[in-house]
mmCIF file of C-alpha atoms in Angstrom:
data_model
loop_
_atom_site.group_PDB
_atom_site.id
_atom_site.type_symbol
_atom_site.label_atom_id
_atom_site.label_comp_id
_atom_site.label_asym_id
_atom_site.label_seq_id
_atom_site.Cartn_x
_atom_site.Cartn_y
_atom_site.Cartn_z
ATOM 1 C CA MET A 43 -6.227 17.768 -0.293
ATOM 2 C CA GLU A 44 -3.932 15.929 -2.263
ATOM 3 C CA LEU A 45 -3.671 11.982 -3.399
ATOM 4 C CA VAL A 46 -0.227 12.109 -1.723
ATOM 5 C CA LYS A 47 -1.674 12.785 1.357
ATOM 6 C CA TYR A 48 -3.715 10.241 1.067
ATOM 7 C CA GLU A 49 -1.196 7.669 -0.010
ATOM 8 C CA THR A 50 1.037 8.582 3.347
ATOM 9 C CA LEU A 51 -2.019 8.277 5.296
ATOM 10 C CA ILE A 52 -2.719 5.012 4.219
ATOM 11 C CA SER A 53 0.941 3.987 4.597
ATOM 12 C CA SER A 54 1.354 5.034 8.083
ATOM 13 C CA ILE A 55 -1.686 3.200 8.817
ATOM 14 C CA ASP A 56 -0.548 -0.123 6.946
ATOM 15 C CA LEU A 57 3.143 0.637 8.544
ATOM 16 C CA GLY A 58 1.394 1.345 11.745
ATOM 17 C CA SER A 59 3.862 4.439 12.088
ATOM 18 C CA PHE A 60 5.660 7.683 10.584
ATOM 19 C CA THR A 61 8.885 6.108 10.833
ATOM 20 C CA LYS A 62 7.864 3.325 8.449
ATOM 21 C CA ALA A 63 6.062 5.063 6.616
ATOM 22 C CA SER A 64 8.818 7.811 5.755
ATOM 23 C CA GLU A 65 11.676 4.535 5.042
ATOM 24 C CA LEU A 66 9.220 3.461 2.534
ATOM 25 C CA LEU A 67 8.113 7.072 1.234
ATOM 26 C CA GLY A 68 11.108 9.086 1.449
ATOM 27 C CA TYR A 69 9.984 11.698 4.091
ATOM 28 C CA THR A 70 11.094 12.510 7.447
ATOM 29 C CA PRO A 71 8.954 11.264 9.935
ATOM 30 C CA SER A 72 8.525 15.323 11.022
ATOM 31 C CA GLY A 73 7.477 15.678 7.711
ATOM 32 C CA ILE A 74 4.732 13.055 7.649
ATOM 33 C CA SER A 75 3.443 14.657 10.840
ATOM 34 C CA HIS A 76 2.662 18.040 9.227
ATOM 35 C CA MET A 77 1.329 16.493 6.482
ATOM 36 C CA MET A 78 -0.997 14.574 8.303
ATOM 37 C CA ASN A 79 -1.553 17.637 10.956
ATOM 38 C CA HIS A 80 -2.666 19.232 7.562
ATOM 39 C CA LEU A 81 -4.575 16.383 6.090
ATOM 40 C CA GLU A 82 -6.447 16.752 9.924
ATOM 41 C CA ASN A 83 -7.322 20.247 9.655
ATOM 42 C CA GLU A 84 -8.497 20.420 6.241
ATOM 43 C CA LEU A 85 -10.774 17.144 6.875
ATOM 44 C CA GLY A 86 -11.604 19.035 10.576
ATOM 45 C CA PHE A 87 -11.141 15.999 12.499
ATOM 46 C CA PRO A 88 -8.315 13.546 13.894
ATOM 47 C CA LEU A 89 -7.506 10.934 11.875
ATOM 48 C CA LEU A 90 -4.838 9.412 13.719
ATOM 49 C CA LEU A 91 -3.900 8.449 17.370
ATOM 50 C CA ARG A 92 -0.372 9.074 17.821
ATOM 51 C CA SER A 93 1.919 7.649 20.493
ATOM 52 C CA LYS A 94 5.492 6.686 21.288
ATOM 53 C CA THR A 95 4.921 3.023 19.902
ATOM 54 C CA GLY A 96 2.692 4.164 16.495
ATOM 55 C CA VAL A 97 -0.263 5.463 15.013
ATOM 56 C CA VAL A 98 -3.126 3.621 14.922
ATOM 57 C CA PRO A 99 -6.618 5.126 12.552
ATOM 58 C CA THR A 100 -9.469 6.340 14.724
ATOM 59 C CA ARG A 101 -12.738 5.734 14.592
ATOM 60 C CA GLU A 102 -13.440 8.118 11.848
ATOM 61 C CA CYS A 103 -10.627 7.561 10.044
ATOM 62 C CA GLU A 104 -11.726 4.033 9.804
ATOM 63 C CA ARG A 105 -14.712 4.881 8.073
ATOM 64 C CA LEU A 106 -12.731 6.906 5.420
ATOM 65 C CA LEU A 107 -10.269 4.380 4.737
ATOM 66 C CA PRO A 108 -11.976 2.155 1.869
ATOM 67 C CA THR A 109 -12.898 5.749 0.249
ATOM 68 C CA LEU A 110 -9.059 6.765 -0.027
ATOM 69 C CA ARG A 111 -7.470 3.110 -0.577
ATOM 70 C CA GLU A 112 -10.056 2.918 -3.727
ATOM 71 C CA ILE A 113 -9.026 6.605 -4.614
ATOM 72 C CA VAL A 114 -5.651 5.329 -4.156
ATOM 73 C CA ARG A 115 -5.834 2.630 -6.321
ATOM 74 C CA GLN A 116 -8.070 4.241 -9.398
ATOM 75 C CA ASN A 117 -5.769 6.935 -9.932
ATOM 76 C CA LYS A 118 -2.729 4.192 -10.002
ATOM 77 C CA GLN A 119 -4.800 2.281 -12.576
ATOM 78 C CA LEU A 120 -5.627 6.291 -14.168
ATOM 79 C CA ASN A 121 -1.646 6.753 -14.349
ATOM 80 C CA GLN A 122 -0.747 3.115 -15.527
ATOM 81 C CA LEU A 123 -3.398 3.373 -18.626
ATOM 82 C CA THR A 124 -2.413 6.848 -19.262
ATOM 83 C CA SER A 125 0.891 5.546 -19.514
ATOM 84 C CA GLU A 126 -0.168 2.413 -21.786
ATOM 85 C CA ILE A 127 -1.678 4.597 -23.922
ATOM 86 C CA CYS A 128 1.444 6.662 -24.668
ATOM 87 C CA GLY A 129 3.185 3.214 -24.878
ATOM 88 C CA LEU A 130 5.297 3.660 -21.589
ATOM 89 C CA THR A 131 5.076 0.200 -19.368
ATOM 90 C CA THR A 132 5.153 1.485 -15.923
ATOM 91 C CA GLY A 133 3.683 1.321 -12.332
ATOM 92 C CA THR A 134 3.703 -0.957 -9.264
ATOM 93 C CA LEU A 135 2.695 -4.450 -8.969
ATOM 94 C CA THR A 136 2.144 -5.235 -5.229
ATOM 95 C CA LEU A 137 2.531 -8.960 -4.358
ATOM 96 C CA ALA A 138 1.601 -10.540 -1.414
ATOM 97 C CA THR A 139 2.637 -14.017 -0.388
ATOM 98 C CA TYR A 140 3.984 -16.714 2.505
ATOM 99 C CA SER A 141 7.892 -15.550 3.502
ATOM 100 C CA SER A 142 9.225 -19.231 2.233
ATOM 101 C CA MET A 143 7.369 -18.251 -1.415
ATOM 102 C CA ALA A 144 8.815 -14.764 -1.385
ATOM 103 C CA ASN A 145 12.474 -16.174 -0.244
ATOM 104 C CA HIS A 146 12.870 -19.534 -2.808
ATOM 105 C CA LEU A 147 10.689 -19.420 -5.980
ATOM 106 C CA LEU A 148 9.666 -16.091 -6.253
ATOM 107 C CA PRO A 149 13.267 -14.215 -6.693
ATOM 108 C CA ASN A 150 13.805 -15.958 -10.389
ATOM 109 C CA ILE A 151 10.355 -15.182 -11.057
ATOM 110 C CA ILE A 152 11.058 -11.591 -10.408
ATOM 111 C CA LYS A 153 13.925 -11.430 -12.110
ATOM 112 C CA ARG A 154 12.548 -12.179 -15.226
ATOM 113 C CA PHE A 155 10.045 -10.400 -15.082
ATOM 114 C CA ARG A 156 12.024 -6.966 -14.597
ATOM 115 C CA LYS A 157 14.005 -8.019 -17.644
ATOM 116 C CA ASP A 158 11.278 -7.753 -20.053
ATOM 117 C CA TYR A 159 9.208 -4.787 -18.014
ATOM 118 C CA PRO A 160 11.990 -2.843 -16.251
ATOM 119 C CA GLY A 161 9.253 0.177 -16.087
ATOM 120 C CA ILE A 162 7.466 -1.793 -13.434
ATOM 121 C CA HIS A 163 8.210 -1.523 -9.753
ATOM 122 C CA ILE A 164 7.591 -4.865 -7.806
ATOM 123 C CA GLN A 165 6.916 -4.363 -4.187
ATOM 124 C CA LEU A 166 6.446 -7.353 -2.415
ATOM 125 C CA ILE A 167 4.660 -7.939 1.104
ATOM 126 C CA GLU A 168 5.216 -10.701 3.219
ATOM 127 C CA GLY A 169 2.564 -12.518 5.700
ATOM 128 C CA VAL A 170 0.527 -15.704 6.687
ATOM 129 C CA TRP A 171 -1.979 -16.959 4.715
ATOM 130 C CA GLU A 172 -4.928 -14.481 6.512
ATOM 131 C CA GLU A 173 -2.634 -11.109 5.925
ATOM 132 C CA VAL A 174 -2.380 -12.329 2.550
ATOM 133 C CA ASN A 175 -5.839 -12.769 1.865
ATOM 134 C CA GLN A 176 -6.738 -9.256 3.902
ATOM 135 C CA LEU A 177 -4.355 -7.932 1.332
ATOM 136 C CA LEU A 178 -6.131 -8.976 -1.414
ATOM 137 C CA CYS A 179 -9.748 -8.288 -0.284
ATOM 138 C CA ARG A 180 -8.957 -4.430 0.668
ATOM 139 C CA HIS A 181 -7.190 -4.258 -2.895
ATOM 140 C CA GLN A 182 -3.968 -3.738 -1.395
ATOM 141 C CA ALA A 183 -1.667 -6.254 -3.292
ATOM 142 C CA ASP A 184 -2.692 -7.063 -6.895
ATOM 143 C CA LEU A 185 -1.557 -10.764 -6.636
ATOM 144 C CA GLY A 186 -1.920 -13.197 -3.821
ATOM 145 C CA PHE A 187 0.541 -16.437 -3.704
ATOM 146 C CA PHE A 188 -0.912 -19.050 -0.992
ATOM 147 C CA SER A 189 -2.432 -22.462 -0.318
ATOM 148 C CA LEU A 190 -6.185 -22.590 -1.079
ATOM 149 C CA GLN A 191 -6.768 -24.501 2.336
ATOM 150 C CA LYS A 192 -6.711 -22.938 5.377
ATOM 151 C CA PRO A 193 -3.776 -23.491 7.963
#
């Protein structure tokens, strides 16, 4: 089993479809479907319920997701540490925030950050308070910007 399959599975679930995951990851929807079929065959049980409206995880997949997310997170951390040891500053920083903050406050901050750290890719996820909080709790975002008070 390869990490790319785990990342693809997680992205497909988080985005709700192979089409959206393919746009993010640079695969075709058909390629993602084949990859998920192979992963299901390796594991021996279905991971996704597929429909015309998208994909959702099976109950079995729900049980695996926290571990798969942790494996992917640890692998990213390992890659960043080895790059850092070699003197490279690379990686991905995932930010979660309200759309108003993403549109008004963060662009200038991100622009300055990219100037100092051009090897760091910034992924921005917008959501309401509950979504930002959930992304942080599930380690899907490295940093979250939101009000301390629940709306």
